[in-house]
XYZ file of C-alpha atoms in Angstrom:
722
model
C 126.959 93.346 103.082
C 125.117 90.214 103.018
C 128.066 88.295 105.158
C 127.246 91.637 107.193
C 123.778 90.850 107.358
C 124.575 86.948 108.258
C 126.826 88.799 110.820
C 123.968 90.761 112.353
C 122.131 87.973 113.270
C 124.036 85.829 115.058
C 124.962 88.649 117.354
C 120.906 88.957 118.496
C 120.545 85.910 118.731
C 124.321 85.427 121.166
C 122.510 89.146 122.913
C 119.014 87.172 123.763
C 121.794 84.164 124.975
C 122.650 85.563 128.895
C 118.956 86.477 129.226
C 118.157 82.480 128.381
C 121.401 81.329 130.491
C 119.535 82.469 133.429
C 117.144 80.609 133.600
C 118.444 76.789 132.319
C 114.511 74.978 133.511
C 111.752 76.080 131.283
C 108.306 75.914 132.498
C 106.309 72.932 131.707
C 103.875 75.956 129.495
C 107.612 76.869 127.870
C 108.483 73.594 126.954
C 105.308 72.494 125.498
C 104.958 75.810 123.066
C 108.072 76.404 122.347
C 108.958 75.498 118.712
C 113.087 74.245 118.816
C 111.786 70.262 119.485
C 114.319 68.610 118.573
C 112.783 65.475 117.900
C 110.580 66.716 115.299
C 110.151 63.483 113.166
C 107.122 62.114 114.201
C 103.612 62.573 112.415
C 102.028 64.272 115.924
C 98.350 65.062 115.389
C 96.935 68.091 116.312
C 93.324 67.372 116.168
C 91.823 69.850 113.925
C 88.477 67.569 113.975
C 87.153 67.711 117.799
C 86.060 64.421 119.085
C 88.191 62.189 116.400
C 91.605 60.985 118.348
C 93.073 60.990 114.875
C 92.380 61.542 111.369
C 92.117 58.729 109.774
C 89.311 59.331 108.087
C 91.299 61.933 105.921
C 94.425 60.007 104.879
C 97.622 60.977 105.117
C 97.987 63.945 108.085
C 101.773 65.425 108.977
C 102.314 68.066 111.409
C 105.268 70.452 110.610
C 106.736 71.718 113.754
C 110.241 72.375 116.230
C 113.079 72.647 114.800
C 112.077 70.871 111.735
C 109.457 74.290 110.751
C 112.502 76.506 110.846
C 114.804 74.622 108.844
C 112.760 74.415 105.954
C 111.287 77.992 106.995
C 110.406 79.699 103.694
C 108.782 83.050 102.591
C 105.884 80.941 101.168
C 104.036 78.259 102.529
C 103.812 75.695 100.093
C 107.669 76.683 99.627
C 108.519 75.479 103.083
C 106.442 71.912 103.051
C 107.464 71.299 99.922
C 109.910 68.860 101.244
C 106.681 67.591 102.534
C 106.245 63.723 100.955
C 103.424 64.136 98.739
C 103.303 68.074 98.667
C 105.170 70.019 96.460
C 104.080 74.061 95.471
C 103.639 75.966 92.324
C 106.726 78.090 92.073
C 105.664 81.057 90.456
C 107.749 83.696 92.235
C 110.048 84.144 94.999
C 106.611 86.535 96.530
C 104.217 83.819 94.882
C 104.193 79.743 95.350
C 100.441 78.315 96.546
C 100.883 74.522 97.723
C 100.283 71.693 96.126
C 99.167 68.192 97.455
C 98.907 64.979 95.206
C 99.208 67.045 91.975
C 96.412 68.801 92.953
C 96.411 72.683 92.885
C 94.636 75.931 93.093
C 90.644 75.565 93.966
C 91.530 71.894 95.051
C 93.444 72.606 98.278
C 92.357 75.373 101.078
C 94.840 77.228 103.284
C 93.584 77.176 106.401
C 94.713 79.794 109.122
C 94.101 78.180 112.364
C 91.202 75.466 110.956
C 89.820 79.403 108.894
C 89.720 80.157 105.384
C 92.074 82.354 104.530
C 89.657 84.304 102.266
C 92.038 86.177 99.810
C 92.649 85.922 96.465
C 95.294 83.040 96.302
C 93.399 80.806 94.349
C 92.661 82.200 91.353
C 96.418 82.821 90.136
C 99.572 81.081 90.626
C 100.623 84.579 90.108
C 98.352 85.773 93.907
C 100.789 85.546 97.192
C 98.745 83.664 99.724
C 97.860 86.220 102.816
C 99.374 83.378 105.950
C 103.421 84.168 106.901
C 104.836 80.552 108.036
C 107.521 83.791 110.315
C 103.786 83.941 112.530
C 102.779 79.677 112.040
C 104.223 77.821 115.554
C 102.923 74.153 114.090
C 101.987 73.460 110.134
C 99.297 70.928 109.134
C 98.867 69.014 106.203
C 95.873 67.599 105.199
C 96.352 65.251 102.174
C 93.011 63.599 100.172
C 89.990 64.461 100.213
C 89.814 67.484 103.308
C 85.898 68.985 101.997
C 84.843 66.948 105.217
C 85.427 69.653 107.542
C 86.784 71.924 105.385
C 84.684 72.157 102.318
C 84.297 71.486 98.945
C 87.111 73.613 97.760
C 89.820 70.827 99.627
C 88.508 68.059 98.107
C 93.126 67.371 97.215
C 93.655 68.330 100.739
C 93.869 71.308 103.229
C 96.971 73.208 104.488
C 96.246 74.330 108.458
C 98.732 77.229 109.424
C 98.678 77.042 113.065
C 99.443 80.364 115.244
C 98.854 82.158 118.867
C 96.923 85.176 118.021
C 94.565 83.631 120.124
C 96.704 82.721 123.117
C 95.943 78.568 123.052
C 95.949 78.231 126.787
C 97.740 80.760 130.116
C 102.061 80.198 130.471
C 102.791 80.074 133.629
C 104.664 82.831 133.509
C 103.977 86.390 133.612
C 105.614 87.373 129.783
C 106.224 85.107 127.605
C 108.569 86.526 124.207
C 109.582 83.531 121.005
C 110.915 85.624 118.299
C 113.178 84.741 115.336
C 116.141 85.877 113.082
C 116.918 84.900 109.777
C 119.229 85.424 106.587
C 120.307 83.816 103.347
C 122.431 84.736 100.914
C 121.063 83.840 97.561
C 118.424 86.228 98.295
C 120.268 88.608 100.863
C 116.950 87.377 102.985
C 116.630 89.537 106.140
C 113.316 88.524 108.116
C 112.642 89.134 111.959
C 109.616 88.194 114.092
C 108.495 88.373 117.851
C 104.967 87.417 119.884
C 105.286 88.446 123.758
C 102.227 87.199 125.531
C 101.304 88.362 128.848
C 99.388 86.811 131.791
C 96.685 88.906 132.455
C 95.515 86.753 135.191
C 95.656 82.826 135.992
C 92.501 82.859 133.660
C 93.392 85.463 130.958
C 96.092 86.883 128.567
C 96.894 89.224 126.249
C 99.298 88.594 122.920
C 101.220 90.912 119.942
C 103.239 89.526 117.264
C 104.907 91.552 114.308
C 107.461 90.844 111.542
C 108.812 91.679 108.487
C 111.082 90.580 105.210
C 113.110 91.506 102.455
C 114.741 90.064 99.940
C 117.113 91.397 96.830
C 116.829 89.937 93.260
C 117.461 85.508 93.952
C 120.494 84.380 92.970
C 120.794 81.769 90.477
C 122.921 78.798 89.119
C 123.067 79.627 84.995
C 120.256 81.722 82.638
C 117.422 82.339 83.877
C 115.797 81.330 80.284
C 116.029 77.254 79.492
C 117.644 75.974 76.741
C 114.671 75.841 74.168
C 113.281 79.194 75.146
C 116.912 81.158 74.106
C 116.850 78.844 71.234
C 114.000 81.093 70.559
C 115.148 84.291 71.730
C 117.753 84.516 69.952
C 116.216 83.504 67.127
C 113.574 86.632 67.565
C 116.906 88.728 67.963
C 118.438 87.064 64.507
C 115.240 88.561 62.660
C 113.857 91.396 64.417
C 118.128 92.164 63.626
C 117.299 91.564 59.795
C 113.948 93.758 59.842
C 116.164 97.214 61.015
C 114.854 97.638 64.603
C 117.431 97.348 66.121
C 116.586 98.378 70.196
C 114.606 95.703 69.884
C 117.055 93.190 68.778
C 119.334 94.016 71.495
C 116.597 93.618 74.040
C 115.785 90.329 73.104
C 119.532 89.136 73.286
C 120.344 91.030 76.451
C 117.007 88.282 77.887
C 118.316 85.287 76.538
C 122.126 85.882 77.761
C 120.245 86.703 81.503
C 122.838 84.772 83.813
C 123.091 84.377 87.694
C 120.287 86.623 88.762
C 116.287 86.596 88.397
C 116.031 89.994 87.155
C 112.086 91.400 89.872
C 112.248 89.051 91.894
C 112.536 91.503 95.353
C 109.774 90.569 97.833
C 109.063 92.748 101.686
C 105.989 91.623 103.505
C 105.205 93.515 106.912
C 102.631 91.419 109.350
C 101.425 92.533 113.144
C 98.631 91.166 115.248
C 97.189 91.628 118.104
C 95.275 88.671 120.447
C 92.900 88.089 123.613
C 92.230 84.961 125.316
C 89.546 83.927 128.014
C 90.135 80.144 129.504
C 88.654 78.701 132.360
C 88.704 74.655 132.068
C 87.611 73.221 128.778
C 85.033 77.597 128.689
C 86.759 79.938 126.194
C 86.141 83.618 124.562
C 89.206 85.028 122.559
C 89.534 87.815 119.923
C 92.750 88.392 116.922
C 92.852 90.817 115.136
C 95.986 90.818 112.366
C 97.482 93.660 109.868
C 98.888 91.739 107.020
C 101.074 93.955 103.973
C 103.579 92.419 100.861
C 104.496 93.682 97.929
C 106.876 91.692 95.287
C 108.494 91.190 91.601
C 106.964 89.236 89.369
C 109.670 88.121 87.090
C 109.264 88.345 83.572
C 109.343 86.695 79.788
C 113.415 87.833 78.654
C 112.648 90.326 76.442
C 108.511 90.164 76.396
C 107.583 93.037 78.366
C 109.685 95.339 75.294
C 106.721 97.046 72.675
C 108.225 97.719 69.302
C 107.077 99.602 66.055
C 104.895 98.138 64.251
C 105.376 98.822 59.843
C 102.873 101.626 58.869
C 101.059 102.763 55.625
C 103.832 105.819 53.483
C 103.187 108.838 54.468
C 102.593 107.621 57.859
C 105.136 108.550 61.805
C 106.167 104.846 62.517
C 104.493 104.380 66.175
C 106.661 105.470 69.406
C 108.328 103.025 70.823
C 106.263 101.845 73.950
C 108.502 100.281 77.218
C 106.285 98.812 80.084
C 108.026 98.159 83.565
C 108.596 95.680 85.291
C 105.305 93.854 86.792
C 104.641 94.024 90.925
C 101.696 93.039 92.755
C 100.944 95.386 96.499
C 98.976 93.721 98.610
C 97.450 94.532 101.601
C 94.510 92.253 103.861
C 93.151 92.888 107.561
C 91.316 90.353 108.925
C 89.585 89.690 112.720
C 89.120 86.241 114.196
C 87.164 85.468 116.900
C 86.345 81.966 118.669
C 84.407 80.289 121.883
C 83.979 77.475 123.360
C 81.762 76.636 126.314
C 81.191 73.713 128.426
C 78.182 71.391 128.055
C 78.540 69.153 131.219
C 78.150 65.184 131.215
C 75.475 64.652 128.224
C 75.681 63.653 125.194
C 77.273 66.358 123.653
C 80.351 67.523 126.206
C 81.261 70.876 124.188
C 80.171 72.944 122.070
C 82.745 74.977 120.318
C 82.941 78.141 117.076
C 85.600 80.378 114.855
C 84.457 82.737 112.965
C 87.059 85.040 110.666
C 86.030 88.271 108.369
C 89.240 89.414 106.167
C 88.795 92.655 104.168
C 91.604 91.979 101.171
C 93.133 94.031 97.992
C 95.614 93.727 95.402
C 97.034 95.976 93.055
C 99.014 95.078 90.016
C 102.298 97.442 88.653
C 103.212 98.489 85.531
C 106.710 99.931 86.444
C 104.565 102.551 88.027
C 101.200 102.433 86.344
C 98.622 101.249 88.429
C 97.162 98.064 86.711
C 94.415 94.961 87.382
C 92.591 96.635 91.061
C 91.577 92.708 93.146
C 89.259 93.221 96.387
C 87.817 90.280 98.418
C 85.842 91.112 101.603
C 84.612 87.564 103.349
C 83.981 85.930 106.082
C 83.293 82.275 106.978
C 82.194 80.352 110.534
C 81.811 77.390 111.890
C 79.847 75.539 114.731
C 81.189 72.272 116.007
C 79.185 70.843 118.876
C 81.399 67.474 119.871
C 79.668 64.076 122.081
C 81.337 62.523 124.898
C 83.552 59.753 124.752
C 81.249 56.501 125.335
C 82.590 53.305 125.072
C 85.365 54.040 121.731
C 82.556 56.488 120.426
C 83.384 59.411 119.896
C 82.873 62.016 117.113
C 81.611 65.874 116.262
C 78.528 67.456 114.529
C 79.193 71.013 112.499
C 77.953 73.439 110.477
C 80.351 76.537 108.748
C 79.479 79.355 106.675
C 80.718 81.535 104.390
C 79.574 84.311 102.104
C 83.199 86.190 100.058
C 82.152 89.472 97.873
C 85.531 89.508 94.658
C 86.184 92.496 92.827
C 88.104 92.871 89.870
C 89.066 96.729 88.007
C 91.070 97.187 84.872
C 92.167 96.057 81.878
C 93.247 92.357 82.767
C 90.038 91.872 85.302
C 89.499 88.486 83.722
C 86.228 87.354 86.013
C 83.671 89.303 86.373
C 82.680 91.091 90.111
C 81.182 88.422 91.835
C 79.066 87.117 95.612
C 80.169 83.413 96.270
C 77.712 81.697 99.615
C 77.748 77.967 101.668
C 76.015 76.351 104.129
C 77.182 73.469 105.306
C 76.008 70.962 107.606
C 78.260 68.038 108.574
C 79.317 65.191 110.927
C 81.910 62.779 111.804
C 82.465 59.954 114.366
C 84.303 57.304 115.200
C 84.216 54.036 117.019
C 87.350 52.252 118.252
C 86.680 48.264 119.124
C 89.630 47.045 120.711
C 92.453 47.310 118.302
C 89.404 47.910 115.203
C 89.340 51.612 114.781
C 86.002 52.754 112.399
C 85.555 56.473 110.967
C 83.232 57.584 109.476
C 81.722 61.260 108.009
C 79.180 62.899 105.562
C 78.701 66.507 104.537
C 76.093 68.295 102.792
C 77.364 72.079 100.847
C 75.347 74.579 99.138
C 76.983 77.000 97.221
C 75.368 80.209 95.659
C 77.266 82.066 93.023
C 76.477 85.395 90.921
C 77.894 87.418 89.210
C 77.032 90.842 87.511
C 78.845 91.297 84.086
C 79.961 94.469 82.735
C 76.697 95.333 80.163
C 74.322 94.496 83.455
C 73.300 91.718 82.779
C 74.135 88.346 85.914
C 73.723 84.433 86.417
C 73.587 82.890 89.002
C 74.292 78.774 89.560
C 73.578 76.808 93.193
C 75.053 74.101 93.275
C 74.610 71.150 96.619
C 77.724 69.191 96.697
C 77.304 65.887 98.792
C 80.909 64.343 100.766
C 81.352 60.566 102.128
C 84.068 59.614 103.771
C 84.287 55.195 105.983
C 87.902 53.709 106.968
C 88.252 51.232 108.781
C 92.086 50.174 110.963
C 93.454 48.443 112.661
C 95.996 48.330 115.391
C 99.215 46.769 114.847
C 101.404 46.756 117.366
C 99.838 49.381 120.290
C 101.783 49.932 123.757
C 102.337 53.175 125.784
C 105.439 53.612 122.740
C 103.851 51.856 120.121
C 101.606 52.622 117.875
C 101.926 50.812 113.710
C 98.019 50.810 112.077
C 97.330 49.534 108.625
C 93.821 50.885 106.920
C 91.970 51.938 104.309
C 89.805 54.410 103.376
C 86.701 55.329 100.514
C 85.568 59.037 99.788
C 82.859 60.710 97.848
C 83.986 63.727 97.575
C 82.346 66.698 95.400
C 84.204 70.174 94.429
C 81.093 73.458 92.781
C 82.943 75.222 90.499
C 84.317 78.442 90.971
C 83.511 81.901 89.496
C 86.142 81.922 87.669
C 85.698 78.695 85.886
C 82.316 79.449 85.079
C 82.931 82.880 83.854
C 86.339 83.711 83.125
C 86.518 86.393 80.445
C 89.980 87.903 79.249
C 93.977 87.518 80.289
C 95.259 86.187 82.390
C 98.947 87.034 83.354
C 99.625 83.783 85.652
C 98.788 81.373 82.213
C 99.953 83.356 79.121
C 96.697 83.031 78.278
C 93.719 84.683 76.917
C 90.919 82.146 79.568
C 87.420 81.558 78.812
C 85.078 80.042 81.818
C 81.875 77.695 80.740
C 79.016 78.608 82.387
C 77.449 74.883 82.395
C 79.913 73.478 84.351
C 78.953 71.075 86.927
C 79.877 69.731 89.660
C 83.081 67.665 89.825
C 82.903 64.242 91.727
C 85.784 62.000 93.482
C 86.112 58.600 94.462
C 88.754 57.700 95.807
C 90.310 54.646 97.531
C 93.211 54.527 99.714
C 94.891 51.893 102.105
C 98.223 52.951 104.393
C 99.849 51.997 107.215
C 101.326 54.233 109.480
C 102.593 54.592 113.186
C 105.658 53.960 115.431
C 107.654 50.761 116.972
C 109.487 52.034 119.632
C 111.872 55.082 117.665
C 111.559 53.404 114.477
C 108.351 56.249 112.366
C 106.910 54.400 109.606
C 104.337 56.121 107.390
C 103.492 54.918 104.119
C 100.100 55.121 101.284
C 98.970 53.962 98.663
C 95.888 55.789 96.377
C 93.480 55.970 93.869
C 91.035 57.661 92.316
C 88.752 58.392 89.742
C 87.226 61.917 88.532
C 83.887 62.194 87.181
C 83.474 65.652 85.466
C 87.425 67.115 85.914
C 87.673 70.401 85.792
C 90.653 71.915 83.746
C 91.947 74.871 81.144
C 93.021 73.626 77.625
C 93.705 75.558 74.419
C 91.044 75.995 72.259
C 90.862 75.801 69.040
C 90.224 79.084 67.446
C 92.220 82.639 66.901
C 94.696 84.067 69.621
C 93.269 87.288 70.992
C 94.683 90.337 72.037
C 98.258 88.313 71.127
C 97.597 85.473 73.826
C 96.494 81.809 72.701
C 92.019 80.918 74.202
C 92.020 78.655 76.752
C 89.006 77.292 78.090
C 87.968 75.589 81.003
C 86.273 72.618 80.076
C 85.014 69.166 81.726
C 86.236 64.852 81.869
C 86.568 62.249 83.692
C 89.873 61.458 84.712
C 92.023 58.768 87.054
C 94.856 59.757 89.404
C 97.119 56.955 91.188
C 99.442 57.674 93.928
C 101.972 56.373 96.654
C 103.480 58.514 98.698
C 105.934 57.380 102.188
C 108.148 57.808 104.582
C 110.670 56.287 107.312
C 112.730 57.186 110.713
C 115.083 54.905 111.704
C 117.831 55.376 114.144
C 120.695 53.854 112.821
C 123.046 54.305 116.666
C 121.351 54.681 119.396
C 124.076 55.627 122.055
C 125.036 57.495 125.169
C 125.248 60.955 124.232
C 124.464 60.537 120.336
C 122.582 59.342 118.158
C 122.430 58.744 114.141
C 118.572 59.259 112.884
C 118.530 57.640 109.236
C 115.327 59.473 106.937
C 113.781 58.590 103.466
C 110.353 59.368 101.800
C 109.663 60.035 98.671
C 106.220 60.418 96.565
C 105.302 59.749 92.855
C 101.600 61.462 91.083
C 99.784 60.218 87.215
C 97.129 61.818 86.506
C 95.396 61.375 83.340
C 92.629 62.465 81.870
C 89.560 59.804 79.968
C 90.814 60.854 76.480
C 94.346 59.737 77.877
C 96.146 62.692 78.139
C 98.140 63.676 80.902
C 96.665 65.799 83.496
C 98.659 68.925 83.274
C 101.672 70.358 85.976
C 101.861 67.008 87.342
C 104.913 67.215 90.054
C 107.188 64.361 88.735
C 108.510 60.953 90.770
C 110.729 62.785 93.620
C 112.558 61.984 97.092
C 115.238 62.678 99.729
C 117.768 60.650 102.395
C 119.243 62.089 104.791
C 121.235 61.473 107.774
C 121.218 63.510 111.471
C 123.889 63.177 113.791
C 122.738 64.520 117.351
C 125.774 64.824 119.444
C 126.035 66.981 122.491
C 124.136 70.277 121.983
C 124.215 69.936 118.265
C 122.702 68.603 115.469
C 124.735 67.993 112.368
C 122.429 67.164 109.141
C 122.956 66.304 105.881
C 120.215 66.041 102.789
C 119.897 64.983 99.474
C 116.650 65.624 97.945
C 115.882 64.720 94.203
C 113.532 65.925 91.448
C 113.133 63.643 88.093
C 113.058 64.717 84.684
C 108.490 64.573 84.238
C 108.435 64.107 80.247
C 104.915 62.851 80.444
C 103.295 65.934 79.806
C 100.026 66.978 78.050
C 99.753 68.763 74.524
C 100.919 72.571 75.613
C 102.864 71.584 78.097
C 106.885 71.510 77.777
C 108.556 68.522 79.590
C 111.002 69.731 82.376
C 114.637 68.420 83.033
C 115.666 66.709 86.599
C 117.541 68.359 89.786
C 119.440 67.054 92.796
C 120.039 69.300 95.773
C 122.427 68.747 98.594
C 121.551 70.007 101.616
C 123.673 70.513 104.923
C 123.109 72.343 108.579
C 124.277 71.970 111.443
C 121.822 73.763 114.752
C 123.503 74.700 118.337
C 121.908 73.890 121.424
C 123.823 76.135 123.544
C 122.333 75.043 127.041
C 122.252 71.783 128.860
C 118.339 70.992 129.882
C 117.529 73.498 128.330
C 116.574 74.133 124.248
C 114.846 77.665 124.542
C 117.738 78.888 121.990
C 118.745 77.247 118.720
C 121.108 79.158 116.630
C 120.611 76.837 112.997
C 123.550 77.593 110.038
C 122.886 75.227 107.111
C 123.503 75.750 102.728
C 121.051 74.331 100.863
C 122.076 73.476 97.211
C 125.474 72.723 97.876
C 126.494 72.456 94.566
C 125.060 75.291 93.341
C 122.435 72.661 90.480
C 120.208 74.686 87.927
C 116.464 73.141 88.927
C 113.086 74.310 87.876
C 109.756 73.210 88.943
C 107.314 71.158 86.414
C 103.978 72.251 88.153
C 105.412 76.424 87.955
C 104.024 78.492 84.577
C 107.053 80.152 84.763
C 109.369 77.121 85.140
C 110.769 78.007 81.304
C 112.190 81.969 83.583
C 112.190 81.022 86.965
C 114.814 78.876 87.627
C 115.176 77.369 91.789
C 117.676 79.151 93.790
C 121.777 78.929 93.054
C 123.857 78.111 96.819
C 122.668 79.929 99.886
C 123.366 80.321 103.540
C 121.898 80.887 105.775
C 121.052 81.924 109.234
C 118.135 81.358 112.327
C 117.803 81.884 115.616
C 114.918 81.293 117.577
C 115.087 81.898 120.874
C 112.022 81.444 123.717
C 111.520 82.739 127.427
């Protein structure tokens, strides 16, 4: 069945080929908008800060696009960008995996859609899926380091911005423009397809429609579901149950310990649909879009623990009935509306005003078998207005304001956060001044946050926070020219984050952490002082990017085990504050080893390391290990042949309440075929990941003890544009 599905994918690509062959020369607009860029290693900067030519003020910035995006495409944003230096992913389940940047995650990393927050519950818990499907992304920006200046205090650790075309950025040259993708794999029996169409209504108006669907089965894994340590514990429990006469329970624990080859309850199903309209006239524009996102995915459970066995009773009492809980799954639906506009202000001090507004209505339901469990509802709005300055003798920038209001409600036995409303408003300015080869950047942001909580007993809590963030940097062009641009620089930043409702008032069992969480209503803002030095740019075809950074946190908010008795069988964890420090390095080098007539051989090296320590000397939990990637890519005629080694070190620098994680190395290979000379509008990609079927587990995952990564995985995909 799996090979049959892959054959269908290749057939779909071949059916599309004759239509493409009729027009071997794409228009300039098509060439720019399509997703088939072969030379996709350059750190292209899609400027998210209006009025700035570079985002050096933010630290390292990367864009995943073109063939690299197709090759790394996964069902979750976190998994899709995980190979970039300085990036990891939470890896809670195949259907739920959030980005981790420089070891920071959750409420310190913002996931955005076209510069506006995702407005969902994905940051509340690692078992919550994001609401942005990589299938509809034209590119993905990764902003490492403090992005609070642009996107708010919850981006103190960085931001991931998914660029879509739901509000078309321009009017296509052709009357109708089509983009489509179809893909599948063998490890999860994945089959997915997505398509978008842009209709040119006039020289100034365009209509867009898109949709996608993905289905996966339980994930194939290379070995046991459980780690050796967990297997030993489960077998010990099975022996104890057997001694007590609980034979059914003993067998269940034994089966859990011996579960092998497939990760149970890891299936996913996701569908999206969207439509948009845009009017463009010079720099003036107006656009609106709406989209619907629906997913259902399984949550792999701790082997053998989903079973509740009979308790001992007084003589004469009947034994309590044996209860079997069904597997846990999550169903989520989200409707979103976005509005965007820009107006040309002429040649004054400000030459452009632009606005973005997003509204989201999100519902997330957790199921135990067919029984409905906890339900989460999030409804919110976020908007930003920016005035873009005219560039005057090397001086440019923008001033802006941002507002958001989000209502959060949770109902059910595991609703560990009380209903709350969070309101934020902010003013910000980002400036850049170039004097020859010297570049100066600076920015500041003031943000006010108000958190209002309504407890079930009728009481309430209101907290207000004022956060100030600022950044300044200087860079110097070592080499500057038409093809060369190599800069060194140093940035200093001061970022501040207000605590969120979960950190303030959590009080209940949390499935993702397998703990009873308790918040602290007295928490203050978290402050981060940072320094970063870097070198970035190109010398001809050689691309280099390297950063070293150090951050000092004042009042770092974290979760730690409390010295109290368990509640409802769960260990109690509480949110605490303590100073902390973070140090890291990351880098990437891409070099053309051979550049001959019709043949190119490219080499790539990248890696990262981060170390984070609390003030008491203990490590911050779930920090990713040192990692690296080495690749060779040959471009020969219509083919790109790539091999890569992806290595992760052992992480044994762990906090008191986490276990070490063994290192692992994956070897991957791919072949991309561009069948038409001078036309890149069809890409067929065959690849195999983890060729040697190695077991790997992410140290950053709460479920690493029983959620390994996929085994050997054959993939086939095709992307077509015309």
